[in-house]
Amino acid sequence: MLKEAIHRLSHLPEKVQQLIGTALEEWANLALEDIDNFIGSMPDGTQFLEVLLTVLQRKSVAESEELVHSVLSTLNNLSYYPTCNDGAFGERQLEMAQALCSLLSTEDKACLIEATRVYGNLSRSKDARDFILESGGMGRLLCLLDGCDRELLCTTAGVLINLMADWDKRLAFKQDGGAGR
């Protein structure tokens, strides 16, 4: 049933996708208010997360900007809390980092900022930090430092600070010219 719903999601009209995006934004706001009750009230947090990841994997920002932005906002709110590092969310942090990877190249500033916020939360995990380095994310993050958007600079700096927790990331940062930026 879930797979069928995900398949249908990829073929929905724009108005329906906007409605889903609005619902996700409301869920994101609920998550901010009381994260423990929010996650505990979901019958299966795994299915909820599966839907979020599927949207990121199947929808481009150009195709469904509002929906992708809503998913990113929801993931940001949910991944912010340390208690979310347990259970379904904790088990799938690497998969979330992988789904976000292509968004580091988007031209859409709002989605880029939201993606770096989620990366900032996920990069508290060693698995996510390793993925960012192995996938070439360090280089892309360093390129984002050349921009002039203050919010993007701050969120990018947050991810880079988390990456500095590991010796190999500090070495890559130095080798990629990060110290000179």
PDB file of C-alpha atoms in Angstrom:
ATOM      1  CA  MET A   1       0.000   0.000   0.000  1.00  0.00           C
ATOM      2  CA  LEU A   2       2.792   2.441   0.862  1.00  0.00           C
ATOM      3  CA  LYS A   3       4.649   1.732  -2.390  1.00  0.00           C
ATOM      4  CA  GLU A   4       1.457   2.385  -4.333  1.00  0.00           C
ATOM      5  CA  ALA A   5       0.951   5.705  -2.525  1.00  0.00           C
ATOM      6  CA  ILE A   6       4.546   6.716  -3.243  1.00  0.00           C
ATOM      7  CA  HIS A   7       4.105   5.841  -6.929  1.00  0.00           C
ATOM      8  CA  ARG A   8       0.923   7.912  -7.098  1.00  0.00           C
ATOM      9  CA  LEU A   9       2.700  10.821  -5.376  1.00  0.00           C
ATOM     10  CA  SER A  10       5.125  11.076  -8.274  1.00  0.00           C
ATOM     11  CA  HIS A  11       2.240  11.567 -10.725  1.00  0.00           C
ATOM     12  CA  LEU A  12       0.058  14.010  -8.799  1.00  0.00           C
ATOM     13  CA  PRO A  13      -0.971  17.404 -10.160  1.00  0.00           C
ATOM     14  CA  GLU A  14       0.824  20.461  -8.821  1.00  0.00           C
ATOM     15  CA  LYS A  15      -2.134  21.583  -6.656  1.00  0.00           C
ATOM     16  CA  VAL A  16      -2.218  18.229  -4.858  1.00  0.00           C
ATOM     17  CA  GLN A  17       1.551  18.350  -4.337  1.00  0.00           C
ATOM     18  CA  GLN A  18       1.123  21.824  -2.811  1.00  0.00           C
ATOM     19  CA  LEU A  19      -1.513  20.447  -0.456  1.00  0.00           C
ATOM     20  CA  ILE A  20       0.819  17.627   0.588  1.00  0.00           C
ATOM     21  CA  GLY A  21       3.583  20.179   1.078  1.00  0.00           C
ATOM     22  CA  THR A  22       1.340  22.236   3.348  1.00  0.00           C
ATOM     23  CA  ALA A  23       0.470  19.141   5.384  1.00  0.00           C
ATOM     24  CA  LEU A  24       4.176  18.328   5.742  1.00  0.00           C
ATOM     25  CA  GLU A  25       4.866  21.877   6.930  1.00  0.00           C
ATOM     26  CA  GLU A  26       2.194  21.447   9.596  1.00  0.00           C
ATOM     27  CA  TRP A  27       3.808  18.167  10.676  1.00  0.00           C
ATOM     28  CA  ALA A  28       7.165  19.923  10.804  1.00  0.00           C
ATOM     29  CA  ASN A  29       5.674  22.585  13.072  1.00  0.00           C
ATOM     30  CA  LEU A  30       4.094  19.938  15.295  1.00  0.00           C
ATOM     31  CA  ALA A  31       7.462  18.247  15.568  1.00  0.00           C
ATOM     32  CA  LEU A  32       8.981  21.481  16.862  1.00  0.00           C
ATOM     33  CA  GLU A  33       6.345  21.843  19.565  1.00  0.00           C
ATOM     34  CA  ASP A  34       6.562  18.397  21.141  1.00  0.00           C
ATOM     35  CA  ILE A  35       8.928  16.001  19.404  1.00  0.00           C
ATOM     36  CA  ASP A  36       8.453  13.086  21.802  1.00  0.00           C
ATOM     37  CA  ASN A  37       4.673  13.009  21.448  1.00  0.00           C
ATOM     38  CA  PHE A  38       4.898  13.664  17.704  1.00  0.00           C
ATOM     39  CA  ILE A  39       7.115  10.680  16.962  1.00  0.00           C
ATOM     40  CA  GLY A  40       5.393   8.512  19.548  1.00  0.00           C
ATOM     41  CA  SER A  41       2.010   9.214  17.960  1.00  0.00           C
ATOM     42  CA  MET A  42       3.079   7.885  14.564  1.00  0.00           C
ATOM     43  CA  PRO A  43       1.988   4.270  14.158  1.00  0.00           C
ATOM     44  CA  ASP A  44       5.057   3.582  12.070  1.00  0.00           C
ATOM     45  CA  GLY A  45       7.748   6.252  11.903  1.00  0.00           C
ATOM     46  CA  THR A  46       9.550   4.085   9.354  1.00  0.00           C
ATOM     47  CA  GLN A  47       6.783   4.508   6.765  1.00  0.00           C
ATOM     48  CA  PHE A  48       6.622   8.248   7.380  1.00  0.00           C
ATOM     49  CA  LEU A  49      10.355   8.551   6.847  1.00  0.00           C
ATOM     50  CA  GLU A  50      10.109   6.344   3.750  1.00  0.00           C
ATOM     51  CA  VAL A  51       7.672   8.799   2.186  1.00  0.00           C
ATOM     52  CA  LEU A  52       9.950  11.767   2.962  1.00  0.00           C
ATOM     53  CA  LEU A  53      12.994  10.039   1.487  1.00  0.00           C
ATOM     54  CA  THR A  54      11.080   8.914  -1.584  1.00  0.00           C
ATOM     55  CA  VAL A  55      10.041  12.490  -2.316  1.00  0.00           C
ATOM     56  CA  LEU A  56      13.675  13.609  -2.102  1.00  0.00           C
ATOM     57  CA  GLN A  57      14.828  10.763  -4.322  1.00  0.00           C
ATOM     58  CA  ARG A  58      12.133  11.128  -6.995  1.00  0.00           C
ATOM     59  CA  LYS A  59      11.304  14.815  -7.110  1.00  0.00           C
ATOM     60  CA  SER A  60      13.595  17.583  -8.281  1.00  0.00           C
ATOM     61  CA  VAL A  61      13.472  21.114  -6.935  1.00  0.00           C
ATOM     62  CA  ALA A  62      12.621  22.406 -10.426  1.00  0.00           C
ATOM     63  CA  GLU A  63       9.756  19.931 -10.697  1.00  0.00           C
ATOM     64  CA  SER A  64       8.254  20.285  -7.191  1.00  0.00           C
ATOM     65  CA  GLU A  65       9.961  23.123  -5.334  1.00  0.00           C
ATOM     66  CA  GLU A  66       7.328  23.572  -2.643  1.00  0.00           C
ATOM     67  CA  LEU A  67       7.025  19.852  -1.911  1.00  0.00           C
ATOM     68  CA  VAL A  68      10.799  19.329  -1.703  1.00  0.00           C
ATOM     69  CA  HIS A  69      11.135  22.388   0.529  1.00  0.00           C
ATOM     70  CA  SER A  70       8.409  21.055   2.839  1.00  0.00           C
ATOM     71  CA  VAL A  71      10.139  17.673   3.090  1.00  0.00           C
ATOM     72  CA  LEU A  72      13.438  19.388   3.900  1.00  0.00           C
ATOM     73  CA  SER A  73      11.780  21.522   6.584  1.00  0.00           C
ATOM     74  CA  THR A  74      10.223  18.430   8.119  1.00  0.00           C
ATOM     75  CA  LEU A  75      13.535  16.538   8.087  1.00  0.00           C
ATOM     76  CA  ASN A  76      15.280  19.557   9.590  1.00  0.00           C
ATOM     77  CA  ASN A  77      12.821  19.760  12.461  1.00  0.00           C
ATOM     78  CA  LEU A  78      12.835  16.024  13.087  1.00  0.00           C
ATOM     79  CA  SER A  79      16.612  15.599  12.840  1.00  0.00           C
ATOM     80  CA  TYR A  80      17.314  18.562  15.133  1.00  0.00           C
ATOM     81  CA  TYR A  81      16.482  16.709  18.315  1.00  0.00           C
ATOM     82  CA  PRO A  82      19.036  14.256  19.732  1.00  0.00           C
ATOM     83  CA  THR A  83      16.193  11.873  20.650  1.00  0.00           C
ATOM     84  CA  CYS A  84      15.577  11.429  16.910  1.00  0.00           C
ATOM     85  CA  ASN A  85      18.953   9.747  16.594  1.00  0.00           C
ATOM     86  CA  ASP A  86      17.322   6.620  17.979  1.00  0.00           C
ATOM     87  CA  GLY A  87      14.809   4.399  16.222  1.00  0.00           C
ATOM     88  CA  ALA A  88      13.817   4.817  12.578  1.00  0.00           C
ATOM     89  CA  PHE A  89      15.366   8.247  12.162  1.00  0.00           C
ATOM     90  CA  GLY A  90      18.676   7.255  13.699  1.00  0.00           C
ATOM     91  CA  GLU A  91      18.883   4.071  11.668  1.00  0.00           C
ATOM     92  CA  ARG A  92      18.366   5.926   8.390  1.00  0.00           C
ATOM     93  CA  GLN A  93      20.633   8.942   8.835  1.00  0.00           C
ATOM     94  CA  LEU A  94      23.017   7.723   6.163  1.00  0.00           C
ATOM     95  CA  GLU A  95      20.139   7.228   3.739  1.00  0.00           C
ATOM     96  CA  MET A  96      18.940  10.768   4.503  1.00  0.00           C
ATOM     97  CA  ALA A  97      22.431  12.136   3.837  1.00  0.00           C
ATOM     98  CA  GLN A  98      22.520  10.267   0.521  1.00  0.00           C
ATOM     99  CA  ALA A  99      19.120  11.638  -0.513  1.00  0.00           C
ATOM    100  CA  LEU A 100      20.288  15.178   0.242  1.00  0.00           C
ATOM    101  CA  CYS A 101      23.498  14.897  -1.757  1.00  0.00           C
ATOM    102  CA  SER A 102      22.076  16.079  -5.086  1.00  0.00           C
ATOM    103  CA  LEU A 103      20.479  19.087  -3.406  1.00  0.00           C
ATOM    104  CA  LEU A 104      23.910  20.569  -2.672  1.00  0.00           C
ATOM    105  CA  SER A 105      24.020  21.465  -6.377  1.00  0.00           C
ATOM    106  CA  THR A 106      20.623  23.141  -6.638  1.00  0.00           C
ATOM    107  CA  GLU A 107      20.365  26.787  -7.600  1.00  0.00           C
ATOM    108  CA  ASP A 108      17.330  27.239  -5.347  1.00  0.00           C
ATOM    109  CA  LYS A 109      18.685  29.120  -2.317  1.00  0.00           C
ATOM    110  CA  ALA A 110      15.809  28.249   0.023  1.00  0.00           C
ATOM    111  CA  CYS A 111      16.185  24.519  -0.632  1.00  0.00           C
ATOM    112  CA  LEU A 112      19.965  24.747  -0.442  1.00  0.00           C
ATOM    113  CA  ILE A 113      19.762  26.479   2.937  1.00  0.00           C
ATOM    114  CA  GLU A 114      17.279  23.920   4.232  1.00  0.00           C
ATOM    115  CA  ALA A 115      19.404  21.024   2.901  1.00  0.00           C
ATOM    116  CA  THR A 116      22.503  22.374   4.685  1.00  0.00           C
ATOM    117  CA  ARG A 117      20.459  22.717   7.874  1.00  0.00           C
ATOM    118  CA  VAL A 118      19.522  19.045   7.667  1.00  0.00           C
ATOM    119  CA  TYR A 119      23.147  18.153   6.882  1.00  0.00           C
ATOM    120  CA  GLY A 120      24.160  20.163   9.944  1.00  0.00           C
ATOM    121  CA  ASN A 121      21.896  18.004  12.093  1.00  0.00           C
ATOM    122  CA  LEU A 122      22.877  14.755  10.412  1.00  0.00           C
ATOM    123  CA  SER A 123      26.596  15.536  10.542  1.00  0.00           C
ATOM    124  CA  ARG A 124      26.520  14.944  14.280  1.00  0.00           C
ATOM    125  CA  SER A 125      26.625  11.279  13.179  1.00  0.00           C
ATOM    126  CA  LYS A 126      29.962   9.799  12.111  1.00  0.00           C
ATOM    127  CA  ASP A 127      28.289   7.793   9.329  1.00  0.00           C
ATOM    128  CA  ALA A 128      26.862  10.979   7.825  1.00  0.00           C
ATOM    129  CA  ARG A 129      30.204  12.791   8.175  1.00  0.00           C
ATOM    130  CA  ASP A 130      31.969   9.904   6.433  1.00  0.00           C
ATOM    131  CA  PHE A 131      29.422   9.957   3.613  1.00  0.00           C
ATOM    132  CA  ILE A 132      29.805  13.707   3.114  1.00  0.00           C
ATOM    133  CA  LEU A 133      33.552  13.298   2.728  1.00  0.00           C
ATOM    134  CA  GLU A 134      33.388  10.180   0.526  1.00  0.00           C
ATOM    135  CA  SER A 135      30.748  11.644  -1.805  1.00  0.00           C
ATOM    136  CA  GLY A 136      32.665  14.850  -2.490  1.00  0.00           C
ATOM    137  CA  GLY A 137      30.342  16.887  -0.318  1.00  0.00           C
ATOM    138  CA  MET A 138      33.258  18.641   1.370  1.00  0.00           C
ATOM    139  CA  GLY A 139      34.246  20.312  -1.904  1.00  0.00           C
ATOM    140  CA  ARG A 140      30.695  21.438  -2.607  1.00  0.00           C
ATOM    141  CA  LEU A 141      30.314  22.792   0.921  1.00  0.00           C
ATOM    142  CA  LEU A 142      33.540  24.746   0.529  1.00  0.00           C
ATOM    143  CA  CYS A 143      32.231  26.226  -2.740  1.00  0.00           C
ATOM    144  CA  LEU A 144      29.139  27.411  -0.878  1.00  0.00           C
ATOM    145  CA  LEU A 145      31.415  29.547   1.299  1.00  0.00           C
ATOM    146  CA  ASP A 146      32.123  31.701  -1.756  1.00  0.00           C
ATOM    147  CA  GLY A 147      28.514  32.892  -1.875  1.00  0.00           C
ATOM    148  CA  CYS A 148      27.153  36.058  -0.348  1.00  0.00           C
ATOM    149  CA  ASP A 149      23.986  34.752   1.307  1.00  0.00           C
ATOM    150  CA  ARG A 150      24.543  35.118   5.060  1.00  0.00           C
ATOM    151  CA  GLU A 151      22.107  32.375   6.068  1.00  0.00           C
ATOM    152  CA  LEU A 152      23.663  29.908   3.631  1.00  0.00           C
ATOM    153  CA  LEU A 153      27.129  30.803   4.907  1.00  0.00           C
ATOM    154  CA  CYS A 154      26.045  30.157   8.498  1.00  0.00           C
ATOM    155  CA  THR A 155      24.381  26.815   7.781  1.00  0.00           C
ATOM    156  CA  THR A 156      27.338  25.683   5.670  1.00  0.00           C
ATOM    157  CA  ALA A 157      29.789  26.715   8.383  1.00  0.00           C
ATOM    158  CA  GLY A 158      27.759  24.646  10.859  1.00  0.00           C
ATOM    159  CA  VAL A 159      28.128  21.510   8.740  1.00  0.00           C
ATOM    160  CA  LEU A 160      31.852  22.140   8.295  1.00  0.00           C
ATOM    161  CA  ILE A 161      32.316  22.631  12.037  1.00  0.00           C
ATOM    162  CA  ASN A 162      30.657  19.257  12.673  1.00  0.00           C
ATOM    163  CA  LEU A 163      32.909  17.653  10.062  1.00  0.00           C
ATOM    164  CA  MET A 164      35.958  18.867  11.986  1.00  0.00           C
ATOM    165  CA  ALA A 165      35.160  16.315  14.712  1.00  0.00           C
ATOM    166  CA  ASP A 166      37.132  13.731  12.708  1.00  0.00           C
ATOM    167  CA  TRP A 167      40.816  13.875  11.858  1.00  0.00           C
ATOM    168  CA  ASP A 168      40.341  12.730   8.249  1.00  0.00           C
ATOM    169  CA  LYS A 169      37.757  15.483   7.666  1.00  0.00           C
ATOM    170  CA  ARG A 170      40.113  18.115   9.082  1.00  0.00           C
ATOM    171  CA  LEU A 171      42.839  16.889   6.746  1.00  0.00           C
ATOM    172  CA  ALA A 172      40.491  16.977   3.726  1.00  0.00           C
ATOM    173  CA  PHE A 173      39.327  20.457   4.741  1.00  0.00           C
ATOM    174  CA  LYS A 174      42.919  21.665   4.817  1.00  0.00           C
ATOM    175  CA  GLN A 175      43.859  19.919   1.551  1.00  0.00           C
ATOM    176  CA  ASP A 176      40.816  21.362  -0.231  1.00  0.00           C
ATOM    177  CA  GLY A 177      41.838  24.900   0.797  1.00  0.00           C
ATOM    178  CA  GLY A 178      39.140  25.290   3.406  1.00  0.00           C
ATOM    179  CA  ALA A 179      41.432  26.939   5.929  1.00  0.00           C
ATOM    180  CA  GLY A 180      42.101  29.808   3.520  1.00  0.00           C
ATOM    181  CA  ARG A 181      38.447  30.656   3.062  1.00  0.00           C
TER     182      ARG A 181
END
